[in-house]
PDB file of C-alpha atoms in Angstrom:
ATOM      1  CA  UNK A   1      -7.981  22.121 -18.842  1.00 36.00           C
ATOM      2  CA  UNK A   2      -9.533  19.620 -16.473  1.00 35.00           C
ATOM      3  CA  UNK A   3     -10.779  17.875 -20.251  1.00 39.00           C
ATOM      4  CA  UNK A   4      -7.839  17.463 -21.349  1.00 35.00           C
ATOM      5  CA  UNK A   5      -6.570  16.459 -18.519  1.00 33.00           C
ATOM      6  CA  UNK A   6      -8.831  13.581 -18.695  1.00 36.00           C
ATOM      7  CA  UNK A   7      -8.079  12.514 -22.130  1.00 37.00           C
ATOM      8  CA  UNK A   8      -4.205  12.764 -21.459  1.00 35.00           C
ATOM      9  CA  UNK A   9      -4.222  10.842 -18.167  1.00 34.00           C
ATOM     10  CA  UNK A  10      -5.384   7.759 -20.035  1.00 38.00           C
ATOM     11  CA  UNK A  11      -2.164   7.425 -21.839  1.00 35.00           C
ATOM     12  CA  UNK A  12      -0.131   6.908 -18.594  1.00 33.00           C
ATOM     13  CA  UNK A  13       1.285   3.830 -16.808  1.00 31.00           C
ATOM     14  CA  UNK A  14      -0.948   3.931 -13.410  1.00 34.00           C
ATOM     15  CA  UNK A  15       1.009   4.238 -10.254  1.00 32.00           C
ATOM     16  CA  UNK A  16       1.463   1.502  -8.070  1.00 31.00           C
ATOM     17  CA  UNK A  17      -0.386   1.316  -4.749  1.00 37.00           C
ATOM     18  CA  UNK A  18      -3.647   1.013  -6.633  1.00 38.00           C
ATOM     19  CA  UNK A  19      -4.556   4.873  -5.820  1.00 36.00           C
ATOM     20  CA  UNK A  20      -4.461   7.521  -8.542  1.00 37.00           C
ATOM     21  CA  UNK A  21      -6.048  11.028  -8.102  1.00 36.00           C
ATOM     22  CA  UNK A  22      -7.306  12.815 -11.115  1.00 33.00           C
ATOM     23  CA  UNK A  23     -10.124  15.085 -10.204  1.00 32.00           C
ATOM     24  CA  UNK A  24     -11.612  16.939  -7.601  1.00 32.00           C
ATOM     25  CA  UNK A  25      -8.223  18.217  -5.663  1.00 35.00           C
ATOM     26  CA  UNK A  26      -8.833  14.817  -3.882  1.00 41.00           C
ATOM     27  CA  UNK A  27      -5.214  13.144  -2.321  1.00 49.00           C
ATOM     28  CA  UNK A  28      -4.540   9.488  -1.592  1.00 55.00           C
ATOM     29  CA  UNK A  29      -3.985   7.866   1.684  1.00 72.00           C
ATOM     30  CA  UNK A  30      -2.356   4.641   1.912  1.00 78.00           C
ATOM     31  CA  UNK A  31      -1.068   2.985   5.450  1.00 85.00           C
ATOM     32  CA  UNK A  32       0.263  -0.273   5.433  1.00 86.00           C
ATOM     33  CA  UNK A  33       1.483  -1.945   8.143  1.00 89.00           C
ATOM     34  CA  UNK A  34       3.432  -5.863   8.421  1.00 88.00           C
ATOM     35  CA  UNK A  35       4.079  -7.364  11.737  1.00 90.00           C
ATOM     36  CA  UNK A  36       5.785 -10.603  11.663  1.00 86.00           C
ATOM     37  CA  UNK A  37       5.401 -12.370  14.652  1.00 87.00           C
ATOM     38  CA  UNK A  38       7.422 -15.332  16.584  1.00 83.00           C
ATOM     39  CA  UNK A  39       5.328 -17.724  15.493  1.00 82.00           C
ATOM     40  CA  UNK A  40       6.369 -17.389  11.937  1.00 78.00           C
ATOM     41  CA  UNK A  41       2.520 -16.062  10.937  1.00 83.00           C
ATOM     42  CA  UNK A  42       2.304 -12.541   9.505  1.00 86.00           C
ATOM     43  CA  UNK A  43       0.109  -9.360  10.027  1.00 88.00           C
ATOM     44  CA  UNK A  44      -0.729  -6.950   7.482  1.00 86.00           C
ATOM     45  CA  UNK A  45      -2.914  -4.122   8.120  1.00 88.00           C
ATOM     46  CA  UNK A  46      -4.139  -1.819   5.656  1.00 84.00           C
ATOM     47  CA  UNK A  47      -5.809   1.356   5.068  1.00 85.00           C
ATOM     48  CA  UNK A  48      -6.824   3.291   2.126  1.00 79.00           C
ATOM     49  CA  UNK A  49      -8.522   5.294   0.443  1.00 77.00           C
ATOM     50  CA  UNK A  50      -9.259   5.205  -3.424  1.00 65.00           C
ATOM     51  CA  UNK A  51     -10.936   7.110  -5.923  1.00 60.00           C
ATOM     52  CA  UNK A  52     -13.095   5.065  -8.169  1.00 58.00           C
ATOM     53  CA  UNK A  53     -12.249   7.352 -11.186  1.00 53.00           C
ATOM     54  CA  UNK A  54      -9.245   5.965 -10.791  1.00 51.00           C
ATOM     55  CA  UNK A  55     -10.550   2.890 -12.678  1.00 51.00           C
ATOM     56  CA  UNK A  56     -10.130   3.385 -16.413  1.00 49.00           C
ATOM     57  CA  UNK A  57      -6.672   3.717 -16.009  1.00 47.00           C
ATOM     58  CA  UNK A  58      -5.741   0.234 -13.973  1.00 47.00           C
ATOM     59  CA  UNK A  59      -7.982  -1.784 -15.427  1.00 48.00           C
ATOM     60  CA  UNK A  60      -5.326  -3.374 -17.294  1.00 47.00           C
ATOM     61  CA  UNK A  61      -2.990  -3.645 -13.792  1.00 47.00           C
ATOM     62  CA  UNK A  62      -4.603  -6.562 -12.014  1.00 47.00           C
ATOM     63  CA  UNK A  63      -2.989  -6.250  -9.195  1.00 45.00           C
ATOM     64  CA  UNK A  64      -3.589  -2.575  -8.920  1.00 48.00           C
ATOM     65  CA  UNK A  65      -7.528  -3.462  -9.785  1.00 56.00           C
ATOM     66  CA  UNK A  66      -7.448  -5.838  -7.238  1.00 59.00           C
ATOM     67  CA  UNK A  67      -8.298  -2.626  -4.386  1.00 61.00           C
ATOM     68  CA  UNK A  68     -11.240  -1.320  -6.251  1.00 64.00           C
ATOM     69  CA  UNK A  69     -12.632  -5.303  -6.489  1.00 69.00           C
ATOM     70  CA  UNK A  70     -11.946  -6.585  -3.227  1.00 76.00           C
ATOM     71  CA  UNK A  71     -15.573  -7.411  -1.606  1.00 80.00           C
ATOM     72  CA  UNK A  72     -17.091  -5.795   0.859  1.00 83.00           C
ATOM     73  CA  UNK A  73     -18.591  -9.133   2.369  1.00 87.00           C
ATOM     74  CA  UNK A  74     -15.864 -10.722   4.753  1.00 86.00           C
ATOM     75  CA  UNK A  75     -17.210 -14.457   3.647  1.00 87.00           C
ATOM     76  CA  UNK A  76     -16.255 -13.240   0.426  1.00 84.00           C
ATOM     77  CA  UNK A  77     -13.022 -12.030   1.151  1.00 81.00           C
ATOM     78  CA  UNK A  78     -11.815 -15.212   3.024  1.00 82.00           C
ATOM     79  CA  UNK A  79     -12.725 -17.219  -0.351  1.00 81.00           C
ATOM     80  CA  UNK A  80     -10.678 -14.594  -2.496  1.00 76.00           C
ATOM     81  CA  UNK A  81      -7.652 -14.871  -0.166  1.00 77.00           C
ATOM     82  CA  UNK A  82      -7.385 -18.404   0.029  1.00 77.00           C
ATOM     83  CA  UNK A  83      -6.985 -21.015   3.497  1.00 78.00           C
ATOM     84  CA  UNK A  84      -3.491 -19.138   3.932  1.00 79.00           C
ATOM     85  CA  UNK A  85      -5.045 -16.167   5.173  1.00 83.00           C
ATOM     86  CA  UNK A  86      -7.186 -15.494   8.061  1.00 87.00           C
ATOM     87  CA  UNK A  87      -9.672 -12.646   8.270  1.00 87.00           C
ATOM     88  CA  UNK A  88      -9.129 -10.656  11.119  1.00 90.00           C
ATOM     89  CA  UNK A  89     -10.999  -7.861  10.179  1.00 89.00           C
ATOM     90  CA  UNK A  90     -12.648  -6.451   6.905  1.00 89.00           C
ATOM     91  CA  UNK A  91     -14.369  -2.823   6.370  1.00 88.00           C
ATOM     92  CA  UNK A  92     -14.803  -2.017   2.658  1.00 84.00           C
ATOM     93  CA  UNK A  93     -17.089   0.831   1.979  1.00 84.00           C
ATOM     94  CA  UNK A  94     -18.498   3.203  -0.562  1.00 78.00           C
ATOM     95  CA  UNK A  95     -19.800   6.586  -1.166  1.00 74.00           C
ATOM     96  CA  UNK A  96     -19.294   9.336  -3.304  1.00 70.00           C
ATOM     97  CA  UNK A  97     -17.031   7.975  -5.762  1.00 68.00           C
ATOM     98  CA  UNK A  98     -14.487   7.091  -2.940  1.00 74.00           C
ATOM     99  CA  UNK A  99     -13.606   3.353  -2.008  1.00 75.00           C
ATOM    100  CA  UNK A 100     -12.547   3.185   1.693  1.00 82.00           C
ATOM    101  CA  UNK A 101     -10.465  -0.111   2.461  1.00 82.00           C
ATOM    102  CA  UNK A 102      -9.816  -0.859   6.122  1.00 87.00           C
ATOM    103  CA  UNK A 103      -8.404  -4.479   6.388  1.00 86.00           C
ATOM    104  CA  UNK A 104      -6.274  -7.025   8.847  1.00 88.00           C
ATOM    105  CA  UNK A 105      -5.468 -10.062   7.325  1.00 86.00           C
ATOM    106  CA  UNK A 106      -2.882 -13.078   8.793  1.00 87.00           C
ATOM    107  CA  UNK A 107      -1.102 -15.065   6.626  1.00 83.00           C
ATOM    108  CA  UNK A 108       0.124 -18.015   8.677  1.00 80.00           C
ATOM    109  CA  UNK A 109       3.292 -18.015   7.031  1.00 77.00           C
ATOM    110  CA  UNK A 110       5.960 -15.793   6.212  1.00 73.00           C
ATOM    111  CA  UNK A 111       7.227 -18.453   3.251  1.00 69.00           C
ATOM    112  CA  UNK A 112       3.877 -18.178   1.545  1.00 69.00           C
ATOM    113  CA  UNK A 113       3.883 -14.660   2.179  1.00 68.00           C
ATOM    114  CA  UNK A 114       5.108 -13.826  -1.555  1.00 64.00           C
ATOM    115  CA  UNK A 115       2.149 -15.706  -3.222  1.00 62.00           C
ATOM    116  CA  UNK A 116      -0.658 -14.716  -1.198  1.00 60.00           C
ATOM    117  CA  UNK A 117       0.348 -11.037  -0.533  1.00 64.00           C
ATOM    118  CA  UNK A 118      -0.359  -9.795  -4.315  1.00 58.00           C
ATOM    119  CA  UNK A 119      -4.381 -10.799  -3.124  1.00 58.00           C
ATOM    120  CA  UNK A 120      -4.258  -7.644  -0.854  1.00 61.00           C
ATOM    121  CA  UNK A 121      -1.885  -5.319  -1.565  1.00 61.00           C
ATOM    122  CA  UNK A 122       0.364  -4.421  -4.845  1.00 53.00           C
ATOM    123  CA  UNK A 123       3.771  -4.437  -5.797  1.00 58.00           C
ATOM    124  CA  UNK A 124       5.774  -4.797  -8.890  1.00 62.00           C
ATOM    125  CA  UNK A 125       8.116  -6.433  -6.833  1.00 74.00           C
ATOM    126  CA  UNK A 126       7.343  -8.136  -3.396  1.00 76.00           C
ATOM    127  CA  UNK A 127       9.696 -10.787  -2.018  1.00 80.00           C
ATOM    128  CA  UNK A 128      10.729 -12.180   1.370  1.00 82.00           C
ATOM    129  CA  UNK A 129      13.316 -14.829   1.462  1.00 84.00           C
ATOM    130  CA  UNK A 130      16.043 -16.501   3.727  1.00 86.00           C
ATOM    131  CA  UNK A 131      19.466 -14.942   2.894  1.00 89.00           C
ATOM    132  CA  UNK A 132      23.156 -16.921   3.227  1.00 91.00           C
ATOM    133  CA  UNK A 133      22.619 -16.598   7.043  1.00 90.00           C
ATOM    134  CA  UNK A 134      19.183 -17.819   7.875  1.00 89.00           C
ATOM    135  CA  UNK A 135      17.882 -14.502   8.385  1.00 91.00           C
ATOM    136  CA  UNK A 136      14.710 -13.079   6.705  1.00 88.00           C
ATOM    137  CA  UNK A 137      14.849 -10.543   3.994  1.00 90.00           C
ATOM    138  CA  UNK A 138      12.323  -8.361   2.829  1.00 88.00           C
ATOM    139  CA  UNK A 139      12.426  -6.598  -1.078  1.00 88.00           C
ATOM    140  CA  UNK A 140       9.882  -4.068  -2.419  1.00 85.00           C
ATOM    141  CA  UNK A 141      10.558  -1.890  -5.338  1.00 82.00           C
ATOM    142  CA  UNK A 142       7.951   0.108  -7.398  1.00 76.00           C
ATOM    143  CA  UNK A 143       9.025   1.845 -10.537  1.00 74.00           C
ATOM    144  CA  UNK A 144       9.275   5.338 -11.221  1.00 75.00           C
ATOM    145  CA  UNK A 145       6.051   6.119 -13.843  1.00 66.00           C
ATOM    146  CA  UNK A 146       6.803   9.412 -15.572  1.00 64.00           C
ATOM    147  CA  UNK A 147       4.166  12.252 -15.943  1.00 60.00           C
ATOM    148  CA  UNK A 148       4.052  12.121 -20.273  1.00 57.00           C
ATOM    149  CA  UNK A 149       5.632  15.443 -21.208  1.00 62.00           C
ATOM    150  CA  UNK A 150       2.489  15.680 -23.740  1.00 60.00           C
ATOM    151  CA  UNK A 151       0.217  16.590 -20.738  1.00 56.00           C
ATOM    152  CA  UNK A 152       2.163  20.011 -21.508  1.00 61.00           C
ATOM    153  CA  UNK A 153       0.772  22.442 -18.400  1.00 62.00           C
ATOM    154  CA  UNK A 154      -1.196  19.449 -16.928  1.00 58.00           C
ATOM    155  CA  UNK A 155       2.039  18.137 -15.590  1.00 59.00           C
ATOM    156  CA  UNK A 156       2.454  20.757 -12.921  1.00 65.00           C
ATOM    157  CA  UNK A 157      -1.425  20.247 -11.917  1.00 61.00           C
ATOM    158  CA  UNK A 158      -0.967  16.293 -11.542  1.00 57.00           C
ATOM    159  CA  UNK A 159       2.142  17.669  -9.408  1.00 62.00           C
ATOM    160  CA  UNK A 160       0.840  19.329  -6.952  1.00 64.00           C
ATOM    161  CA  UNK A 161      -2.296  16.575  -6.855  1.00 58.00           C
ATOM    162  CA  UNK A 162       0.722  14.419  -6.095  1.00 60.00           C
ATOM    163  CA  UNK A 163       3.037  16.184  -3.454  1.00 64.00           C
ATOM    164  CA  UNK A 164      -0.473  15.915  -1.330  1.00 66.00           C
ATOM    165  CA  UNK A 165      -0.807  12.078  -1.693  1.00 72.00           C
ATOM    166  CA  UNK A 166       0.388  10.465   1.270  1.00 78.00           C
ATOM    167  CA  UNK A 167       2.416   6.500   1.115  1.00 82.00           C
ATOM    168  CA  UNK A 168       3.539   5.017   4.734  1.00 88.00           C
ATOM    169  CA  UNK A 169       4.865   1.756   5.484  1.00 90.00           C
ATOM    170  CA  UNK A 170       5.398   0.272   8.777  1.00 92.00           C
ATOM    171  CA  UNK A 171       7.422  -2.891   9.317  1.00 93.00           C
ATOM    172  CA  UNK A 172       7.545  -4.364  13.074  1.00 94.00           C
ATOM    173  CA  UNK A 173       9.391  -7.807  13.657  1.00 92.00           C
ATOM    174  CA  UNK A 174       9.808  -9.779  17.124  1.00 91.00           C
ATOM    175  CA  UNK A 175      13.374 -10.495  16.945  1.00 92.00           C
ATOM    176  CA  UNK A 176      15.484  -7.099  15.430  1.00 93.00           C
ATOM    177  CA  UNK A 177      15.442  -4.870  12.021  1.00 94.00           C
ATOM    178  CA  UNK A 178      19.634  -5.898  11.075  1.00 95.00           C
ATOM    179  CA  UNK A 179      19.604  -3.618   7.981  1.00 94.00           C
ATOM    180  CA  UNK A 180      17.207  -1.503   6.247  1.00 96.00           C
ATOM    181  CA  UNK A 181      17.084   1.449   3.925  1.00 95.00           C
ATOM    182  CA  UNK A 182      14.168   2.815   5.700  1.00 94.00           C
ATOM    183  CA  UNK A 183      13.908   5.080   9.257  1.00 93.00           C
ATOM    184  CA  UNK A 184      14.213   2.830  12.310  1.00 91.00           C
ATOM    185  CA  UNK A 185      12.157   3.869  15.104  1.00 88.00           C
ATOM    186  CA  UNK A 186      13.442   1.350  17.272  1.00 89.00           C
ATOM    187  CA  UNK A 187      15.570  -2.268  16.861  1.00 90.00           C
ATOM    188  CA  UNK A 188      12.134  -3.849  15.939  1.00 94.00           C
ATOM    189  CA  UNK A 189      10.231  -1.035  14.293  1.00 95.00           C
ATOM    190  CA  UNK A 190      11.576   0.692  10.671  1.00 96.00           C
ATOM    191  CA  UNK A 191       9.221   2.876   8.784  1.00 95.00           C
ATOM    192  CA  UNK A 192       8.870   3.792   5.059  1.00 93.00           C
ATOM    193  CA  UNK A 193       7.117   6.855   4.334  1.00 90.00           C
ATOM    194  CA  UNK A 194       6.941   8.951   0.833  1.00 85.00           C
ATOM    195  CA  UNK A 195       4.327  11.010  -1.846  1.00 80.00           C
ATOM    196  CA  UNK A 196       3.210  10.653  -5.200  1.00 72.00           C
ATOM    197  CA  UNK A 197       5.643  13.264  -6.557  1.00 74.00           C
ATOM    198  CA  UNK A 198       8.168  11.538  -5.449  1.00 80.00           C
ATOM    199  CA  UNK A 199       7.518   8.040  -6.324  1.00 75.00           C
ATOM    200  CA  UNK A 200       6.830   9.381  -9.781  1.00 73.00           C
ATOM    201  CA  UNK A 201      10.207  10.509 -10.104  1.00 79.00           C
ATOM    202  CA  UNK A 202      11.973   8.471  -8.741  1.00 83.00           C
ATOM    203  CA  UNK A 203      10.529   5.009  -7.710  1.00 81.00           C
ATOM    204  CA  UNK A 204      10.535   3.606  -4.356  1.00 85.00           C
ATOM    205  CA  UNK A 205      12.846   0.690  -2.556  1.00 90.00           C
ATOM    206  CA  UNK A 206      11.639  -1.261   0.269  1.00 90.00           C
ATOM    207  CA  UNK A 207      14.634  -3.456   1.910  1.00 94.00           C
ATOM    208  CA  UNK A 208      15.420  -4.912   5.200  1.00 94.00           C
ATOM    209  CA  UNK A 209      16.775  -7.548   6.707  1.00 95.00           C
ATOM    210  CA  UNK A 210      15.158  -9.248   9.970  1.00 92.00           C
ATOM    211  CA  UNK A 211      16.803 -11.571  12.352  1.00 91.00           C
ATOM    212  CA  UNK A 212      15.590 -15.017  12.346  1.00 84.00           C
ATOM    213  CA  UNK A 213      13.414 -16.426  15.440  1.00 78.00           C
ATOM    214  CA  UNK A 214      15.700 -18.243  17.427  1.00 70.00           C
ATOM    215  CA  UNK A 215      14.831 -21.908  17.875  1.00 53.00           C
ATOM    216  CA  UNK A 216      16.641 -23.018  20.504  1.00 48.00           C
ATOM    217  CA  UNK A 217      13.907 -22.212  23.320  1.00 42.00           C
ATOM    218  CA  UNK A 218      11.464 -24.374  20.903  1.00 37.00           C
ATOM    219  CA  UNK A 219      14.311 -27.294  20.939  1.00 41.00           C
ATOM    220  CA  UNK A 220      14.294 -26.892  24.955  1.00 43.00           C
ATOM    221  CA  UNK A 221      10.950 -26.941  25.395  1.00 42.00           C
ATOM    222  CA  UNK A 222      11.428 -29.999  23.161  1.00 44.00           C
ATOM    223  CA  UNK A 223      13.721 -31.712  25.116  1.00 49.00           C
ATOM    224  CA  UNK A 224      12.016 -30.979  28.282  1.00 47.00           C
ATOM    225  CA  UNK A 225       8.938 -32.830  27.457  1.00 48.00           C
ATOM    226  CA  UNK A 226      11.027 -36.212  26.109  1.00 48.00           C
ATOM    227  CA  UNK A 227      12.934 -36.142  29.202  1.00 50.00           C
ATOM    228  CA  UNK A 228       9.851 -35.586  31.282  1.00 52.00           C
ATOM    229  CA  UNK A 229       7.674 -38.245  29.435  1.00 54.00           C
ATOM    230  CA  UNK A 230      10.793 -40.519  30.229  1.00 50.00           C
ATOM    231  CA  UNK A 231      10.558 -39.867  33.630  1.00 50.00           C
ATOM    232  CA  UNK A 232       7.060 -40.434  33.693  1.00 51.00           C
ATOM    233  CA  UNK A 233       7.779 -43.891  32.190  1.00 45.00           C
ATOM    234  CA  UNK A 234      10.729 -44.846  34.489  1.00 43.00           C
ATOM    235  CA  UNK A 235       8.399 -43.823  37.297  1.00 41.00           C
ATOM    236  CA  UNK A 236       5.711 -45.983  36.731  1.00 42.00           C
ATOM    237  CA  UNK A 237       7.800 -48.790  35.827  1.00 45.00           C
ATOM    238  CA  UNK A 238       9.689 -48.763  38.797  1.00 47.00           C
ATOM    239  CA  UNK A 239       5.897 -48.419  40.842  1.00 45.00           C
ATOM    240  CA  UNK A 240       4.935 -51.478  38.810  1.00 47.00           C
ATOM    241  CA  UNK A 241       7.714 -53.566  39.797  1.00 48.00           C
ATOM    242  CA  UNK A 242       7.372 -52.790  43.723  1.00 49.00           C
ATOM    243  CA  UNK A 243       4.169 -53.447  43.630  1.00 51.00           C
ATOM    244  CA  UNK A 244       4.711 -57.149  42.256  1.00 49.00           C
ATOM    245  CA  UNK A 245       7.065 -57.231  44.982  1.00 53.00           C
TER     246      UNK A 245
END
């Protein structure tokens, strides 16, 4: 069973999230986490775990390949993401055929956020973007891949490898969550959470919508420092002109 397993499994479409269990009773964990912060610069922490027989069957995803390439060397990793991303911290390890991934990376925008997040984590669709109102929204959607009805009795082994395999998403903003199709834990804090099983029927949709950072306490701080470097120049003019006197 477990052989034909094998030589079925190559025929599928590999499942987003780079992670794909197909031996060994093994189940993925994935935790990602994006915190956009005031500053406009975002946060994304990740965590996973992938099994490196997992490779036959992405290596014609790039992006999905792009977990089982990522360098363990954080030099390395800074050069791969590019001079939008800082490394906060970097942990890739090996051993016994599993690929550990523990990463924090900032990118120092949220508008380059679309071209620079593919380098870390994978999406068939991953978008950010102002909307009619100014405020930030925030698109993910991954397909639904179909288990090939040709795996015959295979399909209810790859099933139950599945309902085991663990997805979460975490989204945390500084201003407030304004819509979302996920569970909000609180007005800044909305979390996504499903399995394989379920993504393979069904796909998975990502969407919120986060309120803009303010910018009026930027445009007073602003203000404050013209009309204090005015005063600053009235004031020594005025000192000037006594002193002549």
């Amino acid at each position: 069973m477990r052989r034909i397993v094998m030589q079925q499994i190559r025929r599928l479409r590999p499942l987003l999230l780079m992670l794909f269990v197909v031996a060994g009773g093994a189940c993925i964990d994935y935790q990602e986490t994006i915190q956009v912060n005031r500053d406009g610069s975002v946060e994304i922490t990740v965590y996973a775990t992938a099994v490196k027989a997992a490779m036959p069957m992405i290596r014609n995803r790039p992006e999905l390949r792009q977990l089982m390439l990522l360098p363990a060397e954080p030099d390395k990793a800074r050069a791969l993401l590019g001079s939008d991303v800082d490394v906060l911290w970097w942990q890739v390890e090996d051993g016994d055929g599993i690929r550990v991934v523990d990463a924090k990376v900032r990118i120092r925008s949220i508008d380059v956020i679309n071209r620079n997040i593919g380098r870390l984590v994978a999406s068939d669709h991953f978008e950010v973007y102002r909307d009619d109102n100014g405020n930030w929204r925030l698109e993910r959607r991954i397909p639904a891949y179909p288990i090939d009805p040709a795996l015959g009795p295979a399909r209810d082994w790859l099933s139950r490898q599945f309902a085991d395999s663990n997805l979460e998403f975490t989204l945390r903003v500084p201003t407030r969550i304004l819509d979302t199709n996920g569970e909000r834990l609180d007005g800044q804090t909305v979390h996504w959470q499903t399995n394989l099983a379920k993504l393979r029927q069904q796909g998975f949709v990502m969407e919120a919508t986060i309120e803009a950072p303010s910018q009026r306490p930027l445009l007073i701080a602003v203000g404050a420092a013209v009309l204090l470097g005015l005063a600053g120049v009235v004031f020594v003019r005025r000192r000037r002109t006594a002193e002549v006197c």
